[in-house]
Coordinates of C-alpha atoms and ligand atoms in Angstrom, one line a residue:
M30 CA 39.9 1.4 -66.4
I31 CA 39.3 2.8 -63.0
A32 CA 36.4 5.2 -62.8
A33 CA 37.2 8.4 -60.4
Q34 CA 34.5 9.2 -57.4
K35 CA 32.1 11.9 -57.9
V36 CA 31.1 13.2 -54.4
T37 CA 29.9 16.5 -53.2
T38 CA 32.4 18.6 -50.6
S39 CA 31.9 21.6 -48.8
C40 CA 35.1 25.0 -50.1
P41 CA 36.9 24.9 -46.9
Y42 CA 36.6 28.9 -47.8
C43 CA 33.5 29.6 -48.7
R44 CA 31.3 26.5 -47.6
A45 CA 29.8 26.8 -51.2
S46 CA 29.3 22.9 -52.0
V47 CA 31.6 22.0 -55.1
P48 CA 31.0 18.5 -57.2
V49 CA 34.8 16.7 -57.2
E50 CA 36.0 14.1 -58.9
I51 CA 38.5 11.6 -56.6
H52 CA 40.9 9.7 -57.8
S53 CA 42.1 6.7 -54.5
I54 CA 43.9 4.3 -57.3
I55 CA 45.8 5.3 -60.0
D56 CA 47.0 2.6 -62.6
V57 CA 49.9 4.0 -64.4
G58 CA 49.4 1.9 -67.3
Q59 CA 45.5 2.7 -67.5
N60 CA 45.4 6.0 -66.5
P61 CA 49.4 7.0 -67.5
D62 CA 48.0 11.2 -67.6
L63 CA 47.4 10.9 -63.5
K64 CA 51.0 10.0 -62.6
G65 CA 51.7 13.2 -64.1
Q66 CA 49.2 15.2 -62.2
F67 CA 50.1 13.4 -58.5
L68 CA 54.1 14.2 -58.8
S69 CA 52.7 18.3 -59.7
G70 CA 50.7 17.7 -56.8
R71 CA 47.4 18.8 -58.9
L72 CA 45.7 15.4 -58.9
N73 CA 42.6 15.3 -56.8
S74 CA 41.8 18.9 -56.6
A75 CA 38.9 21.0 -56.5
T76 CA 38.6 24.8 -57.6
C77 CA 34.9 26.1 -56.4
P78 CA 32.8 28.0 -58.7
N79 CA 31.6 30.7 -56.1
C80 CA 34.7 31.8 -55.1
R81 CA 37.0 30.2 -57.4
R82 CA 39.6 29.1 -55.0
T83 CA 41.6 26.2 -55.0
F84 CA 41.8 23.4 -52.5
Q85 CA 43.3 19.4 -52.4
M86 CA 41.3 17.3 -51.0
G87 CA 42.9 14.5 -48.4
G88 CA 42.2 11.0 -48.7
A89 CA 43.6 7.4 -49.0
L90 CA 45.5 6.8 -52.4
L91 CA 46.5 3.0 -54.0
Y92 CA 49.7 4.1 -56.3
H93 CA 50.4 1.1 -59.1
D94 CA 53.4 1.0 -61.8
G95 CA 53.1 -2.6 -62.8
S96 CA 56.1 -1.7 -65.5
K97 CA 58.4 -1.3 -62.1
D98 CA 56.3 -3.7 -59.9
F99 CA 55.2 -0.9 -57.6
L100 CA 52.8 -0.5 -55.5
G101 CA 52.4 1.9 -52.1
I102 CA 49.2 3.2 -50.7
F103 CA 49.3 6.3 -48.3
L104 CA 46.6 6.6 -45.5
P105 CA 46.9 10.4 -44.2
H106 CA 46.9 10.7 -40.6
E107 CA 43.4 12.2 -40.1
I108 CA 42.0 8.8 -41.7
N109 CA 42.1 7.9 -37.7
L110 CA 40.8 4.2 -37.8
A111 CA 41.6 1.3 -35.7
N112 CA 44.0 -1.2 -37.8
K113 CA 41.0 -3.4 -38.7
D114 CA 39.7 -0.9 -40.5
R115 CA 42.8 0.0 -41.6
Q116 CA 43.3 -3.2 -43.3
R117 CA 39.7 -3.6 -44.9
L118 CA 40.5 0.0 -46.9
I119 CA 43.8 -1.2 -47.4
G120 CA 42.1 -4.7 -49.2
D121 CA 38.6 -2.0 -50.8
L122 CA 41.5 -0.6 -52.7
N123 CA 43.3 -3.8 -53.4
R124 CA 40.8 -5.3 -54.8
R125 CA 39.4 -2.3 -56.8
L126 CA 42.9 -2.4 -58.3
V127 CA 44.1 -6.1 -59.0
D128 CA 39.8 -6.5 -60.1
S129 CA 40.6 -4.0 -63.2
L130 CA 44.1 -5.4 -64.3
L131 CA 43.9 -8.6 -66.7
P132 CA 45.1 -12.2 -65.2
E133 CA 48.3 -12.5 -66.7
Q134 CA 48.9 -9.1 -64.6
R135 CA 48.4 -10.5 -61.4
R136 CA 51.1 -11.1 -59.7
A137 CA 52.6 -11.8 -56.3
Y138 CA 53.5 -8.0 -55.4
L139 CA 50.2 -7.1 -55.7
F140 CA 48.9 -8.1 -52.5
Q141 CA 51.6 -6.5 -50.3
P142 CA 51.3 -2.8 -50.9
K143 CA 54.2 -0.3 -49.3
E144 CA 52.4 2.2 -47.0
F145 CA 53.5 5.2 -46.9
I146 CA 53.0 7.6 -43.5
T147 CA 53.5 10.7 -45.8
L148 CA 52.6 11.4 -49.4
N149 CA 55.7 12.7 -50.0
G150 CA 57.2 9.5 -49.2
M151 CA 55.0 8.3 -51.6
V152 CA 57.0 10.2 -54.2
E153 CA 59.8 10.2 -53.1
A154 CA 60.0 5.9 -53.8
I155 CA 57.9 6.5 -57.1
L156 CA 60.7 8.5 -58.7
A157 CA 63.6 6.3 -57.2
A158 CA 61.5 3.7 -58.8
D159 CA 62.1 5.6 -62.4
G160 CA 65.6 6.1 -61.4
I161 CA 65.5 9.3 -60.1
T162 CA 67.8 9.3 -56.8
P163 CA 66.5 11.3 -53.5
E164 CA 70.2 13.1 -54.3
M165 CA 68.7 13.9 -57.8
Q166 CA 65.2 15.3 -56.3
R167 CA 66.9 17.2 -53.8
A168 CA 69.6 19.1 -56.8
Q169 CA 66.5 19.2 -58.8
R170 CA 64.8 21.1 -55.2
E171 CA 67.8 23.5 -55.0
R172 CA 67.7 24.7 -58.8
M173 CA 64.1 25.8 -58.3
Q174 CA 65.0 27.0 -55.3
L175 CA 68.0 29.3 -57.4
L176 CA 65.2 29.8 -60.1
E177 CA 63.1 31.7 -57.7
T178 CA 66.0 33.5 -56.1
I179 CA 67.1 34.6 -59.4
L180 CA 63.2 35.6 -60.5
R181 CA 62.9 37.7 -57.4
G182 CA 66.3 39.2 -57.5
A183 CA 66.1 40.3 -61.6
T184 CA 64.8 43.4 -61.3
S185 CA 67.3 44.8 -63.4
A186 CA 69.6 43.6 -66.9
D187 CA 72.3 45.3 -64.2
A188 CA 71.3 42.7 -61.2
L189 CA 70.4 39.7 -64.3
Q190 CA 74.3 40.4 -65.3
A191 CA 75.3 40.5 -61.3
M192 CA 73.6 37.3 -61.0
A193 CA 75.0 35.5 -63.9
K194 CA 78.2 36.3 -62.3
E195 CA 77.3 35.2 -58.8
Y196 CA 75.5 31.7 -59.5
D197 CA 77.6 30.5 -62.8
A198 CA 78.1 27.7 -61.5
K199 CA 74.8 26.8 -60.8
L200 CA 73.8 27.9 -64.4
D201 CA 74.5 24.2 -66.5
L202 CA 73.0 22.4 -68.3
N203 CA 70.3 20.9 -65.9
F204 CA 69.6 24.5 -64.9
F205 CA 68.6 25.2 -69.2
T206 CA 67.1 21.9 -69.3
M207 CA 64.7 22.7 -66.7
L208 CA 64.3 26.5 -67.5
A209 CA 63.1 24.9 -70.9
A210 CA 61.0 21.9 -69.7
M211 CA 59.0 24.7 -67.5
V212 CA 58.4 26.6 -71.2
E213 CA 57.2 23.8 -72.8
Q214 CA 55.3 22.5 -69.9
Y215 CA 53.2 26.4 -69.8
A216 CA 53.2 26.3 -73.0
A217 CA 51.2 23.5 -73.4
E218 CA 48.7 24.3 -70.6
G219 CA 48.0 26.7 -72.3
D220 CA 50.2 29.6 -69.8
T221 CA 51.6 31.6 -72.3
Q222 CA 52.6 34.5 -70.1
S223 CA 54.0 32.2 -67.6
A224 CA 56.1 30.7 -71.1
N225 CA 57.1 33.9 -71.9
M226 CA 58.3 34.8 -68.8
F227 CA 60.6 31.5 -68.5
A228 CA 62.0 31.7 -72.4
A229 CA 62.4 36.0 -71.9
L230 CA 64.5 34.6 -68.8
Y231 CA 66.5 31.8 -70.4
Q232 CA 67.1 34.0 -73.5
Q233 CA 68.8 36.6 -71.6
I234 CA 70.7 34.6 -68.9
L235 CA 72.3 32.0 -71.4
P236 CA 75.2 34.2 -73.0
Q237 CA 76.0 35.0 -69.4
T238 CA 77.4 32.1 -68.3
S239 CA 80.5 29.9 -68.9
F240 CA 78.0 26.7 -69.9
G241 CA 76.2 29.4 -72.8
D242 CA 80.2 30.2 -73.7
K243 CA 80.6 26.3 -74.3
A244 CA 77.9 25.5 -75.9
R245 CA 78.2 28.8 -78.9
A246 CA 81.5 27.3 -78.8
Q247 CA 79.8 23.8 -79.5
Q248 CA 77.7 25.1 -82.1
E249 CA 80.0 26.7 -83.9
A250 CA 81.9 23.7 -84.0
V251 CA 79.4 21.5 -85.8
G252 CA 78.9 24.7 -87.9
Q253 CA 82.4 23.9 -89.6
I254 CA 81.6 20.4 -90.9
N255 CA 80.1 19.3 -93.8
Q256 CA 79.5 17.1 -97.0
Q257 CA 83.0 18.8 -97.9
T258 CA 84.8 18.3 -94.6
T259 CA 87.4 16.1 -95.3
R260 CA 89.8 13.9 -92.7
E261 CA 92.9 16.2 -93.0
Q262 CA 90.0 19.3 -92.0
L263 CA 88.7 17.6 -89.1
L264 CA 91.9 16.5 -88.0
N265 CA 93.2 19.4 -88.3
M266 CA 90.0 21.5 -86.2
I267 CA 90.5 18.4 -83.4
V268 CA 93.9 19.1 -82.7
A269 CA 93.2 23.1 -82.5
A270 CA 90.4 22.6 -80.5
E271 CA 89.4 23.9 -76.8
D272 CA 88.6 21.3 -74.5
D273 CA 84.6 21.8 -75.0
Q274 CA 84.3 21.8 -78.4
L275 CA 86.6 17.6 -78.5
E276 CA 82.8 15.9 -78.1
A277 CA 80.6 18.4 -80.8
Y278 CA 84.0 17.3 -83.4
V279 CA 83.8 13.9 -83.0
M280 CA 79.3 13.4 -83.0
A281 CA 79.5 16.0 -86.3
G282 CA 82.3 14.8 -87.4
R283 CA 82.1 10.5 -86.9
P284 CA 81.6 9.8 -90.6
L285 CA 85.3 10.9 -91.2
I286 CA 86.7 9.5 -88.2
D287 CA 87.6 6.1 -89.8
Y288 CA 91.1 3.9 -90.5
G289 CA 92.0 6.7 -93.0
F290 CA 91.4 9.2 -90.1
Y291 CA 93.7 7.4 -87.5
Q292 CA 97.0 6.3 -89.2
E293 CA 97.3 10.2 -90.8
L294 CA 96.6 10.8 -86.8
T295 CA 99.3 8.3 -86.0
G296 CA 101.6 9.9 -88.5
R297 CA 101.8 12.9 -86.7
I298 CA 102.7 11.3 -83.9
E299 CA 105.4 9.8 -85.5
T300 CA 106.9 13.1 -87.1
A301 CA 106.4 14.7 -83.8
Q302 CA 108.4 11.6 -82.4
A303 CA 111.0 12.0 -84.9
A304 CA 111.5 15.0 -84.6
G305 CA 112.2 15.4 -80.7
D306 CA 109.0 16.9 -79.9
T307 CA 107.4 14.8 -77.0
A308 CA 104.9 17.2 -75.4
T309 CA 102.9 17.2 -79.0
A310 CA 103.4 13.5 -79.2
Q311 CA 102.2 13.3 -76.1
R312 CA 99.2 15.5 -76.8
L313 CA 98.4 13.8 -79.6
T314 CA 98.7 10.7 -78.0
S315 CA 96.3 11.1 -75.4
L316 CA 94.0 12.8 -77.6
R317 CA 94.0 9.3 -79.8
E318 CA 92.8 8.2 -76.7
R319 CA 90.0 10.4 -76.0
I320 CA 88.4 10.3 -80.3
L321 CA 88.5 6.3 -79.8
A322 CA 86.7 6.2 -76.6
L323 CA 84.3 9.5 -78.1
T324 CA 83.2 7.3 -80.7
A325 CA 83.1 3.9 -79.1
Q326 CA 80.2 5.6 -76.6
L327 CA 78.8 7.1 -79.8
D328 CA 78.6 3.9 -81.4
Q329 CA 77.5 1.8 -78.5
A330 CA 74.2 4.3 -78.3
S331 CA 73.2 4.6 -81.7
R332 CA 73.6 0.7 -81.8
Q333 CA 71.6 0.5 -79.1
M334 CA 69.5 3.1 -80.4
L335 CA 68.5 0.9 -83.9
E336 CA 68.5 -2.4 -82.3
E337 CA 65.8 -0.8 -80.3
A338 CA 63.8 0.4 -82.9
S339 CA 64.7 -3.0 -85.2
T340 CA 63.3 -4.9 -81.7
F341 CA 59.6 -2.3 -82.3
L342 CA 59.4 -2.7 -85.5
R343 CA 59.2 -6.7 -85.0
D344 CA 56.9 -6.1 -82.5
L345 CA 54.7 -4.5 -85.6
L346 CA 55.5 -6.5 -88.3
Q347 CA 53.9 -9.7 -85.6
A348 CA 51.4 -7.7 -83.9
P349 CA 47.5 -9.2 -85.0
D350 CA 47.2 -5.1 -85.1
P351 CA 49.7 -3.0 -86.3
Q352 CA 48.0 0.1 -85.6
T353 CA 47.1 -0.1 -82.7
L354 CA 50.3 -0.7 -81.5
L355 CA 52.0 2.2 -83.1
Q356 CA 49.3 4.5 -81.9
E357 CA 49.9 3.1 -78.9
N358 CA 53.8 3.8 -78.6
W359 CA 54.0 6.5 -80.4
D360 CA 57.2 7.7 -78.4
R361 CA 58.9 5.2 -80.0
V362 CA 58.7 6.3 -83.4
D363 CA 62.0 8.4 -83.6
D364 CA 64.6 8.8 -86.3
A365 CA 66.1 6.0 -85.5
F366 CA 62.8 4.0 -85.5
M367 CA 62.0 6.3 -89.3
Q368 CA 66.0 4.8 -90.6
V369 CA 65.1 1.3 -89.5
L370 CA 61.2 1.5 -91.5
E371 CA 63.4 2.7 -94.2
M372 CA 65.6 0.4 -95.0
N373 CA 63.7 -2.6 -94.1
L374 CA 61.0 -1.4 -96.4
E375 CA 63.7 -1.1 -99.1
A376 CA 65.1 -4.3 -98.3
A377 CA 61.7 -6.4 -99.0
M378 CA 61.0 -4.9 -102.1
Q379 CA 64.8 -5.6 -103.8
R380 CA 64.4 -9.0 -102.7
G381 CA 60.4 -8.8 -104.1
N382 CA 58.9 -9.7 -101.2
R383 CA 55.2 -8.0 -101.9
P384 CA 54.2 -9.1 -98.1
V385 CA 56.0 -7.3 -95.7
A386 CA 56.5 -4.8 -98.2
N387 CA 52.8 -3.7 -98.1
R388 CA 52.8 -4.4 -94.4
L389 CA 55.2 -1.7 -93.4
N390 CA 54.0 0.5 -96.1
A391 CA 51.1 0.8 -94.2
I392 CA 52.9 1.3 -91.1
M393 CA 54.7 4.3 -93.2
Q394 CA 51.8 5.5 -94.3
T395 CA 50.2 5.5 -90.7
I396 CA 53.3 7.4 -89.2
M397 CA 52.8 9.8 -92.0
Q398 CA 49.2 10.8 -91.5
Q399 CA 49.7 11.0 -87.7
M400 CA 52.5 13.3 -88.2
Q401 CA 50.3 15.4 -90.9
S402 CA 47.6 15.9 -88.3
A403 CA 49.7 16.9 -85.8
Q404 CA 50.5 20.1 -87.9
P405 CA 48.1 22.9 -86.9
P406 CA 45.7 23.3 -89.3
E407 CA 47.2 26.2 -91.5
V408 CA 50.1 23.6 -91.9
Q409 CA 47.8 21.0 -92.8
F410 CA 45.8 23.2 -95.3
I411 CA 49.1 24.3 -97.0
N412 CA 50.6 20.9 -97.7
E413 CA 47.0 19.8 -99.1
L414 CA 47.0 22.3 -101.4
L415 CA 50.5 21.3 -102.5
T416 CA 49.9 17.9 -102.9
T417 CA 46.7 19.7 -105.1
E418 CA 46.4 19.7 -109.0
Y419 CA 47.3 23.7 -110.2
P420 CA 45.4 25.7 -111.2
S421 CA 41.9 24.0 -111.4
G422 CA 42.2 21.6 -108.7
T423 CA 43.9 24.1 -105.9
R424 CA 41.4 26.7 -107.5
K425 CA 38.3 24.2 -106.3
L426 CA 39.8 23.7 -103.3
L427 CA 40.3 27.6 -102.2
V428 CA 36.4 28.1 -103.3
E429 CA 35.5 25.1 -101.1
R430 CA 37.5 26.5 -98.7
R431 CA 37.2 29.9 -98.5
A432 CA 36.3 30.4 -94.7
E433 CA 39.7 29.5 -94.0
L434 CA 41.1 32.1 -96.3
T435 CA 41.8 34.5 -93.6
P436 CA 44.5 37.3 -93.6
D437 CA 46.4 35.2 -90.8
F438 CA 46.2 31.8 -93.2
L439 CA 47.5 34.6 -96.2
A440 CA 49.8 35.8 -94.1
A441 CA 51.1 32.3 -93.4
L442 CA 51.6 31.3 -97.0
D443 CA 53.5 34.0 -98.1
E444 CA 55.8 33.2 -95.1
V445 CA 56.4 29.7 -95.9
A446 CA 56.6 30.4 -99.1
G447 CA 59.5 32.7 -98.7
M448 CA 61.0 30.2 -96.1
M449 CA 61.0 27.5 -99.2
E450 CA 62.7 30.3 -101.7
Q451 CA 65.9 30.7 -98.6
Q452 CA 66.0 26.9 -98.1
G453 CA 66.2 26.4 -102.2
Q454 CA 63.4 25.1 -102.8
A455 CA 62.5 27.8 -105.7
E456 CA 59.9 25.5 -107.7
V457 CA 57.7 25.3 -104.3
A458 CA 58.1 28.5 -103.0
K459 CA 56.9 29.3 -106.8
R460 CA 53.8 26.7 -106.3
L461 CA 53.0 28.5 -103.3
R462 CA 53.1 32.0 -104.3
D463 CA 51.0 30.5 -107.9
V464 CA 48.3 28.9 -105.1
R465 CA 48.5 32.8 -102.9
G466 CA 47.6 34.8 -106.2
Q467 CA 44.5 32.2 -106.9
A468 CA 43.5 32.6 -103.3
A469 CA 43.5 36.6 -103.6
L470 CA 41.2 35.7 -106.6
V471 CA 38.7 33.9 -104.5
V472 CA 38.5 36.5 -101.3
Ligands
ZN30 ZN1 34.7 28.6 -52.1

């Protein structure tokens, strides 16, 4: 870990003295959080305790991302140094970085940092190393400008509708993805007001766009497919589908698209040809090609996800300390990984391979615990109550944790019980209502 430097500076607005932490070195491997702070312009900024204004500290900055072999340095113009001193400053920063790395991480590129004359140039290069090209960055800036235009102009429902119409072509998946990401980011930072404002905008503008229409059509498509759907029904839906919906049908109906499905489709092409209906035959033939291409694409994506999940699981099984590896790679625990983990656990138990089954089980337990501790305390408490013996065990637990039985918690219990009922989990719902009755007596 490379420590920040603690210095005292004077506020550029009111001259009060302000303590600041300055990072001159970002090593993404050691301090992943700093990358986001830097890219969003929040790194090395300070808020004056006297006048509450925020200002940015200048200074040299060395940025290293070992996973991308990227090493860049920015020296601001204000640092007016003779070449010899520049080299010494670069050398000093570089040495501190290299000293903090493990021997196997010290590679040749580390001795030649790429110099940037502007911070923006460095930001662009970092994003480019992430696969975000300058064109994509420009497009993102334009989307931000469009959002600002809409926020300024949407003074009434009518005005918003007019703007949705005017900018329809630009209000696409990328725009709504950006808007959703902003809602999440503000919510994560605790700025509920901004989060709510952007969420409301999202809700209001989406249904007024072509993109919103398309998304709704796709949702409807997916909603029509369930466990009882037959190959023939799926084929009927696909043949009647609008262009926008085809992909959604293929995705949701993928398990039904097999040899039998293609036989049925080929049969219809032949029937059309025999009847001399060339137009239909041609339409169905090109439809068959598109379905083949879409399924190939889907299968490759899911194969890749499963392969990645298997690799991670193998690493975990071979690791001397799987728990730590798991904590460090929490983002790799997704649906595909859980699927692979369960399959392997089942296979190990069937083969009677106890050591492997035990290790897989330990991994599973850690994940379950982690998922539970990530839940809000109320939900954790409800889960605990559900897994405790009723009635005496739950009563004891409720008495012990009487302080947590707030009106909000009791309302949450009611709400969860109602939800369980709606989902057809009558037993769980009844247990929750019983526990709710106990809680009322304890309070
Ligand atoms: Zn101040």
